PDB file of C-alpha atoms in Angstrom:
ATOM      1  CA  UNK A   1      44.549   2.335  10.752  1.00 39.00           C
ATOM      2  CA  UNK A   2      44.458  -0.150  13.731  1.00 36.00           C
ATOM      3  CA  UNK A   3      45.446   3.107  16.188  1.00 38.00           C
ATOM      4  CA  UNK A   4      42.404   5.104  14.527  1.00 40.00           C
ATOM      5  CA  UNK A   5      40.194   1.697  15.612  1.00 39.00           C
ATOM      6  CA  UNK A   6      41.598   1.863  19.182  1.00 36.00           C
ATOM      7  CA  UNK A   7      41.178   5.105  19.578  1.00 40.00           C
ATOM      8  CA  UNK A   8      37.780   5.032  18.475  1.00 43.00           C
ATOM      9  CA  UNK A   9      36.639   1.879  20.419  1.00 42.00           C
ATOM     10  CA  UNK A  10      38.194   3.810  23.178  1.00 41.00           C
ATOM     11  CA  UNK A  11      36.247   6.756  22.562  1.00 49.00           C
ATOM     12  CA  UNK A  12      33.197   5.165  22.179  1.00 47.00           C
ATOM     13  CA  UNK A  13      33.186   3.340  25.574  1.00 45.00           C
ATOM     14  CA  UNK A  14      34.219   6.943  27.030  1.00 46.00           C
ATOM     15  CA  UNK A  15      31.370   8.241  26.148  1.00 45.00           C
ATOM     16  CA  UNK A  16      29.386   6.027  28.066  1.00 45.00           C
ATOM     17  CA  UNK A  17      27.121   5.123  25.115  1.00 44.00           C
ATOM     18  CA  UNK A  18      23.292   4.950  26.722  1.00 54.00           C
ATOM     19  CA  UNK A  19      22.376   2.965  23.647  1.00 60.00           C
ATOM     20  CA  UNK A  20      23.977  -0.167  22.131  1.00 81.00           C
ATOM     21  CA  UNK A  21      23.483   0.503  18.039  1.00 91.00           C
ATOM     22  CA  UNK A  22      25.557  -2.142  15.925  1.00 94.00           C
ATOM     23  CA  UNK A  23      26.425   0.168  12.725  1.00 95.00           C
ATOM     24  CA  UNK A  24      27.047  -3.032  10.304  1.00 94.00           C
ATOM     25  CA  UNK A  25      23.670  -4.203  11.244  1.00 96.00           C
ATOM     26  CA  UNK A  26      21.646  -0.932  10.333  1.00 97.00           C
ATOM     27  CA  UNK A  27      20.072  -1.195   6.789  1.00 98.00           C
ATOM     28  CA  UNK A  28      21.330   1.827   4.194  1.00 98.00           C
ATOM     29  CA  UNK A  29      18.160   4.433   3.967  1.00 98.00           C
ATOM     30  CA  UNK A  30      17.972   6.646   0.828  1.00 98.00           C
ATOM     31  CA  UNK A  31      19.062   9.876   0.300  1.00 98.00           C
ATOM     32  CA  UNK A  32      18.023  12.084  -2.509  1.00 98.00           C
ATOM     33  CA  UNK A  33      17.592  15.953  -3.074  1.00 98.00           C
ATOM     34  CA  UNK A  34      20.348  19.431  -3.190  1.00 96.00           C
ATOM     35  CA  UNK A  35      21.949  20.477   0.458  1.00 94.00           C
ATOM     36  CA  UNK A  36      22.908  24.116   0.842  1.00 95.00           C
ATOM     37  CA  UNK A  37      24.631  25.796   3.222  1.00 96.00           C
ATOM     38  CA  UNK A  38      25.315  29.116   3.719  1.00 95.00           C
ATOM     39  CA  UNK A  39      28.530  30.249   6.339  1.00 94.00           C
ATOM     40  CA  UNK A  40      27.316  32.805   9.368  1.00 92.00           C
ATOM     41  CA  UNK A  41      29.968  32.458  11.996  1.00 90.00           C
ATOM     42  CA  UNK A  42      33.293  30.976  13.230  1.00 87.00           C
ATOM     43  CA  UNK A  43      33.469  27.742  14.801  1.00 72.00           C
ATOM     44  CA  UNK A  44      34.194  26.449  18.323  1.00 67.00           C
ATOM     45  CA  UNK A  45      35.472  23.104  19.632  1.00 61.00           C
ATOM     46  CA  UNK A  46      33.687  20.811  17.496  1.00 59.00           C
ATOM     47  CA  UNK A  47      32.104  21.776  13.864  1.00 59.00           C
ATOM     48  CA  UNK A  48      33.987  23.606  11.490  1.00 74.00           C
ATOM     49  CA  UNK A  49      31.847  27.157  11.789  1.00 83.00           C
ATOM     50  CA  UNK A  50      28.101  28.331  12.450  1.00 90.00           C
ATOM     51  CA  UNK A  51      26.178  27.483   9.325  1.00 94.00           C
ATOM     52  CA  UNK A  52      22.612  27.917   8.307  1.00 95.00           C
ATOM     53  CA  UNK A  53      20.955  25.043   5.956  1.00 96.00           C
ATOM     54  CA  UNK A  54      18.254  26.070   3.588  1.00 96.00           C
ATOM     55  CA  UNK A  55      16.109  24.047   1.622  1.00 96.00           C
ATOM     56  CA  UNK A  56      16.247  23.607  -2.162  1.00 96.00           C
ATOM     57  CA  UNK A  57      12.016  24.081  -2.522  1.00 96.00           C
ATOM     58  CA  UNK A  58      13.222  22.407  -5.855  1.00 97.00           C
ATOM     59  CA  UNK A  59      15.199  19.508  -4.713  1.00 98.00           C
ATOM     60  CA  UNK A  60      14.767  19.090  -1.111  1.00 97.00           C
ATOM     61  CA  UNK A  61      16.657  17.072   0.699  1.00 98.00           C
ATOM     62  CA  UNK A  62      14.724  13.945   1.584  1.00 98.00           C
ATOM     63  CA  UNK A  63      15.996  10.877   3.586  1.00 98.00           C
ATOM     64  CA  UNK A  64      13.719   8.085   3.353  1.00 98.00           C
ATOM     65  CA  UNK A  65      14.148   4.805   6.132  1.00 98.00           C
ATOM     66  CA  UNK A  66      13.964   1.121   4.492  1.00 97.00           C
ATOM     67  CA  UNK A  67      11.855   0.156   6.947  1.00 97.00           C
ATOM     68  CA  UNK A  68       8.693   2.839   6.374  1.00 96.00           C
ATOM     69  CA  UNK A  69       6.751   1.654   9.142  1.00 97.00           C
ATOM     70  CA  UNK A  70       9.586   2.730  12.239  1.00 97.00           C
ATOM     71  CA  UNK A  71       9.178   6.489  12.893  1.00 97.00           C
ATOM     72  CA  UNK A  72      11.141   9.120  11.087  1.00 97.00           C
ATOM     73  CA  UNK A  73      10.191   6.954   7.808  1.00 98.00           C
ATOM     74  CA  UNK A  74      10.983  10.104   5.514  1.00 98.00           C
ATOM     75  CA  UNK A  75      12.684  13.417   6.960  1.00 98.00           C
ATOM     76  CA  UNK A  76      13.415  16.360   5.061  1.00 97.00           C
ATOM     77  CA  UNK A  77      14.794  18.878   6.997  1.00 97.00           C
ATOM     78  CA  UNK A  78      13.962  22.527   7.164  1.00 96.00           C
ATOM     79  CA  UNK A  79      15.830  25.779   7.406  1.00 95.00           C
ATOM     80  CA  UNK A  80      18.163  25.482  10.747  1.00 95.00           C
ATOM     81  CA  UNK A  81      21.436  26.421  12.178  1.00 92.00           C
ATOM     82  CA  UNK A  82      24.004  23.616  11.930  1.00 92.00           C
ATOM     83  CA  UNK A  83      27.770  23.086  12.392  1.00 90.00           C
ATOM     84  CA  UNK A  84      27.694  19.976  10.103  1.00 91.00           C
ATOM     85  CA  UNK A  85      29.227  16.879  12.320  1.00 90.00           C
ATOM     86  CA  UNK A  86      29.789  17.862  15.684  1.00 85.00           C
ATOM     87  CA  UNK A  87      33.159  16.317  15.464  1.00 86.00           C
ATOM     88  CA  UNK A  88      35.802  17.427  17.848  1.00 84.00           C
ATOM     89  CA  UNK A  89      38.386  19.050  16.436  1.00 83.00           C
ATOM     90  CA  UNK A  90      41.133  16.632  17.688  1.00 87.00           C
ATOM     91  CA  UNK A  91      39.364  13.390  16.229  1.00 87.00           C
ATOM     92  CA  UNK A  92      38.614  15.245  12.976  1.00 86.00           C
ATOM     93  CA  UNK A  93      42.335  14.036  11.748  1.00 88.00           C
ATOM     94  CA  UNK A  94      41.164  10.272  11.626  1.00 88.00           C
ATOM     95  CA  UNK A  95      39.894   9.394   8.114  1.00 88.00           C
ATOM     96  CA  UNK A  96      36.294   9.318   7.906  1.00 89.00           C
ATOM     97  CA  UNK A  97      35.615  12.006  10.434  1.00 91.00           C
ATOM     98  CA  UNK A  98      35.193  15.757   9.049  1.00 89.00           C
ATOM     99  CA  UNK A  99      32.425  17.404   9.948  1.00 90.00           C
ATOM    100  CA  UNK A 100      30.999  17.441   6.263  1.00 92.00           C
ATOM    101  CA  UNK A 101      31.526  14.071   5.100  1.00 93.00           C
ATOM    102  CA  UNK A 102      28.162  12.586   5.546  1.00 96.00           C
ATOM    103  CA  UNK A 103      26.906  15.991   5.085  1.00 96.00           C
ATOM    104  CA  UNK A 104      23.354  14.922   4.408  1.00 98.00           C
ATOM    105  CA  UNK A 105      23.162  12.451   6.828  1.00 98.00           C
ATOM    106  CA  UNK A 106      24.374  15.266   9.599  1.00 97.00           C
ATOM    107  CA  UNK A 107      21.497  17.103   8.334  1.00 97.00           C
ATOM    108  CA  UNK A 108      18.674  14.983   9.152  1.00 98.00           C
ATOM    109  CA  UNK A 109      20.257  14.334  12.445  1.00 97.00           C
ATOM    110  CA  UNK A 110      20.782  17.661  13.202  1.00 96.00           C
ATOM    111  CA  UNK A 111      16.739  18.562  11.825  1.00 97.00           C
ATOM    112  CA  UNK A 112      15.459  15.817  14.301  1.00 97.00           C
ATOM    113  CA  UNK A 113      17.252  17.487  17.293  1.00 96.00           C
ATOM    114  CA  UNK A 114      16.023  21.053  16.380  1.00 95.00           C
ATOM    115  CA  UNK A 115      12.534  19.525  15.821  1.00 96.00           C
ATOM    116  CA  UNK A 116      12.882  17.546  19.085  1.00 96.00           C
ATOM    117  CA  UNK A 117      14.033  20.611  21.015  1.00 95.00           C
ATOM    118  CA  UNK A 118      10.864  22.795  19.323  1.00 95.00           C
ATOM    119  CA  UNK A 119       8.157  19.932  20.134  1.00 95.00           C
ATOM    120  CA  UNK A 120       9.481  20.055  23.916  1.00 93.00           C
ATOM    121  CA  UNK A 121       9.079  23.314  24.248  1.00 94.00           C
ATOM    122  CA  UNK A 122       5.684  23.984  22.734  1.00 93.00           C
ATOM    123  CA  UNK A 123       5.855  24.883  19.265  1.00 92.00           C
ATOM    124  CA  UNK A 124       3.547  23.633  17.462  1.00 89.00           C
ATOM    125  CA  UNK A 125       4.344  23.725  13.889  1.00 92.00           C
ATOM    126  CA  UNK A 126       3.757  21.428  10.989  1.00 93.00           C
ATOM    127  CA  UNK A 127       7.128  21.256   9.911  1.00 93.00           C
ATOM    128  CA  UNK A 128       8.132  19.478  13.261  1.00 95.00           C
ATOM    129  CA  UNK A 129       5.192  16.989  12.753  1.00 94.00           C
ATOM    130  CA  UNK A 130       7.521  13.576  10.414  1.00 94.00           C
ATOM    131  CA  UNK A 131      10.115  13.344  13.301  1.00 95.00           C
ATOM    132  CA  UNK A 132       7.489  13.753  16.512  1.00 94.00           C
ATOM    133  CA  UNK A 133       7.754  10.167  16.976  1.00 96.00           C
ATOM    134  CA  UNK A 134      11.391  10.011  17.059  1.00 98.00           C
ATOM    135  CA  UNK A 135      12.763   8.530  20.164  1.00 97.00           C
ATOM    136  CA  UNK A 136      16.339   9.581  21.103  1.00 97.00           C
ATOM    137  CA  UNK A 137      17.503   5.885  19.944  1.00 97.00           C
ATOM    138  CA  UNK A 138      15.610   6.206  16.442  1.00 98.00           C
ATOM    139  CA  UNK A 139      17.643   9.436  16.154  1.00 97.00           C
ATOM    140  CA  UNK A 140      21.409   8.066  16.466  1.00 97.00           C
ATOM    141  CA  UNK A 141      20.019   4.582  14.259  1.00 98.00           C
ATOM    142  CA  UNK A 142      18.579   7.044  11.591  1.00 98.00           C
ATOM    143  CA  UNK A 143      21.976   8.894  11.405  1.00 98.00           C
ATOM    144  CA  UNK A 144      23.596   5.136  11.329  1.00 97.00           C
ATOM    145  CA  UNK A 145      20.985   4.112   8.355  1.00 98.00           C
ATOM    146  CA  UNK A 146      21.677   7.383   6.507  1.00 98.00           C
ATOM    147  CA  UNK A 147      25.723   7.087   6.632  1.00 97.00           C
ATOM    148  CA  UNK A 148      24.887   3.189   5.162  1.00 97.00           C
ATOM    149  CA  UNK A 149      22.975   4.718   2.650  1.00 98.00           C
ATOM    150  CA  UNK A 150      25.387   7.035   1.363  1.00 97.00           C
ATOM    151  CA  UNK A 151      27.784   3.863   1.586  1.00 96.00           C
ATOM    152  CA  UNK A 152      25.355   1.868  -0.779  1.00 97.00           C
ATOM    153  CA  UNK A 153      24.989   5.004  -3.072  1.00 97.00           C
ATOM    154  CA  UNK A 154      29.116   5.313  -3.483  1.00 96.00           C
ATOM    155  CA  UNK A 155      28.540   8.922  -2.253  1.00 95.00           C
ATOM    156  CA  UNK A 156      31.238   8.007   0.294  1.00 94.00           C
ATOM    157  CA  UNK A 157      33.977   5.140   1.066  1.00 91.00           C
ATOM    158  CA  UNK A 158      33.145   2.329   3.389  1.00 90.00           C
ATOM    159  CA  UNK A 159      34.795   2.939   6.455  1.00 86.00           C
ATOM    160  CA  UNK A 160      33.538   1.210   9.478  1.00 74.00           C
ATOM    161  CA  UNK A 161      35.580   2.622  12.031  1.00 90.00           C
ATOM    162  CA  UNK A 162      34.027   5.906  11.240  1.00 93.00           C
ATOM    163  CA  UNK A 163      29.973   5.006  11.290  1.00 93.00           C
ATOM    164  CA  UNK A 164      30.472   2.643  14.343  1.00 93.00           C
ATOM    165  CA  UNK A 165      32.537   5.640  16.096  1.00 93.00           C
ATOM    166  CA  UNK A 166      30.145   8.678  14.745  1.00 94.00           C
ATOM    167  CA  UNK A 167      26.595   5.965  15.798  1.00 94.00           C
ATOM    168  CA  UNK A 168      28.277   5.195  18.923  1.00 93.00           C
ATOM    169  CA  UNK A 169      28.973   8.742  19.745  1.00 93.00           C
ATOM    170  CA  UNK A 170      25.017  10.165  18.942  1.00 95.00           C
ATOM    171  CA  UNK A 171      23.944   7.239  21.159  1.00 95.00           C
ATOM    172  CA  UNK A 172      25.887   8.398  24.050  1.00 94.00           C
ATOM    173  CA  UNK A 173      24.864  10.031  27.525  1.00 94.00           C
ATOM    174  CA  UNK A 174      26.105  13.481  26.075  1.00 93.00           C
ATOM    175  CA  UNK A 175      24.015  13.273  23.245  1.00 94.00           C
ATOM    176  CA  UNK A 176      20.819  12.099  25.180  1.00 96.00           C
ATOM    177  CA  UNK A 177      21.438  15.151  27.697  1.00 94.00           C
ATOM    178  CA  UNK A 178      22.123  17.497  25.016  1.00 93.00           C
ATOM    179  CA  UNK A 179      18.579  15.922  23.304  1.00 95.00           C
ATOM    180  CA  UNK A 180      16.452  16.406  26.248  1.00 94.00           C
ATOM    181  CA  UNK A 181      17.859  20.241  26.901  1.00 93.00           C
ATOM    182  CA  UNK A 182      15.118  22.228  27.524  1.00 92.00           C
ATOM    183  CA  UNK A 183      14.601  25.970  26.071  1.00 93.00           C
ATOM    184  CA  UNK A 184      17.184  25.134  23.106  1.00 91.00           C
ATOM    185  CA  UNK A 185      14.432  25.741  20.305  1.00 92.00           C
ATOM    186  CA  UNK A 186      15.288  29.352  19.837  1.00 87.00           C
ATOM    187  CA  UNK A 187      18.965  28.876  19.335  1.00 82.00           C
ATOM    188  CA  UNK A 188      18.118  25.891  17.031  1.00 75.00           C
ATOM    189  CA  UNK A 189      16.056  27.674  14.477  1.00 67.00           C
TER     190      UNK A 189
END
C-alpha cells in the first residue's frame, strides 16, 4: 500500500492542484435517499460507461453539509448524464478508486458541475438554484465532506489515500478548466 500512497501523492502534485483541501480535516456531511442509474453508452478513458441518474421522487438522494450555513448546505441532484468517478482507467486498480465507490458522493459532484455549467450559460431553472453559490473550491470540499460521510456511515472503508487522492484531483487545474467550460450545459443534461 505504500506504492499506491506514492503514486497518489505523485499524482496529486501532477495535477497541479489549484486548491489546497486537507481531506482528514473536512467534516463527514450526510447522505440519505435511493441512487439509480440507468446504462446508455460505452465508456472512454476514465468512467466505466455513459450513464444517466434519475431521481427516486420517493427517496431522493439528498446530501446535507454539517456546516448549513457554507453554500451547497443540502444538494439533491437531478436527472443528468454521469460516468460515476471520472477515474482513469489506469489508477482504477488502486483500492479505493472505482468509479462507483462513493457513488453518491460522485453524484452530487457531478450535479454541481452540470448545474454550474447550466447557470453559466443562461438557464435559468429552479432546479439549478441550491448549488448557485457553489464556488469551484466548495465543489471539490463538498465531494471531500460527502466521501467522510459515507466513512462515518460505514457505507465504505476508511481509506485515506483514496479521499486525499480523489479531493486532490477535483481541486486541480483540470478540474477548474473543465468547471468553467463554457456551452457544456447541453451535453450535461
Amino acid at each position: 500500500m505504500l506504492k499506491a500512497g506514492v503514486f497518489f501523492a505523485m499524482l496529486a502534485v501532477g495535477l497541479g492542484a489549484c486548491t489546497t483541501i486537507d481531506f482528514s480535516q473536512l467534516p463527514p456531511a450526510t447522505l440519505t435517499g435511493s441512487l439509480f442509474v440507468m446504462w446508455v453508452g460505452e465508456g472512454n478513458s476514465s468512467g466505466d460507461g455513459k450513464f444517466v441518474f434519475a431521481p427516486d421522487p420517493a427517496d431522493p438522494l439528498t446530501f446535507r453539509r454539517a456546516d448549513s450555513s457554507l453554500p451547497g448546505a443540502e444538494i439533491q441532484p437531478g436527472l443528468m448524464y454521469t460516468d460515476g468517478g471520472s477515474i482513469p482507467k489506469i489508477a482504477q486498480v488502486f483500492k479505493g478508486l472505482s468509479p462507483w465507490g462513493y457513488a453518491p458522493a460522485y453524484m452530487i459532484h457531478d450535479w454541481m458541475f452540470t448545474a454550474h455549467h447550466c447557470i453559466v450559460d443562461g438557464e435559468n431553472d429552479k432546479r439549478f438554484d441550491q448549488v448557485g453559490n457553489v464556488s469551484f473550491k466548495d465543489s471539490a470540499e463538498i465531494l471531500g465532506e460527502a466521501i467522510q460521510g459515507m466513512v462515518k456511515a460505514n457505507k465504505v472503508q476508511r481509506n485515506d489515500v483514496a479521499g486525499t487522492a480523489i479531493t486532490a484531483a477535483v481541486g486541480s487545474s483540470i478540474a477548474e478548466n473543465l468547471w468553467n467550460k463554457k456551452e457544456a450545459c447541453a451535453a450535461s443534461k
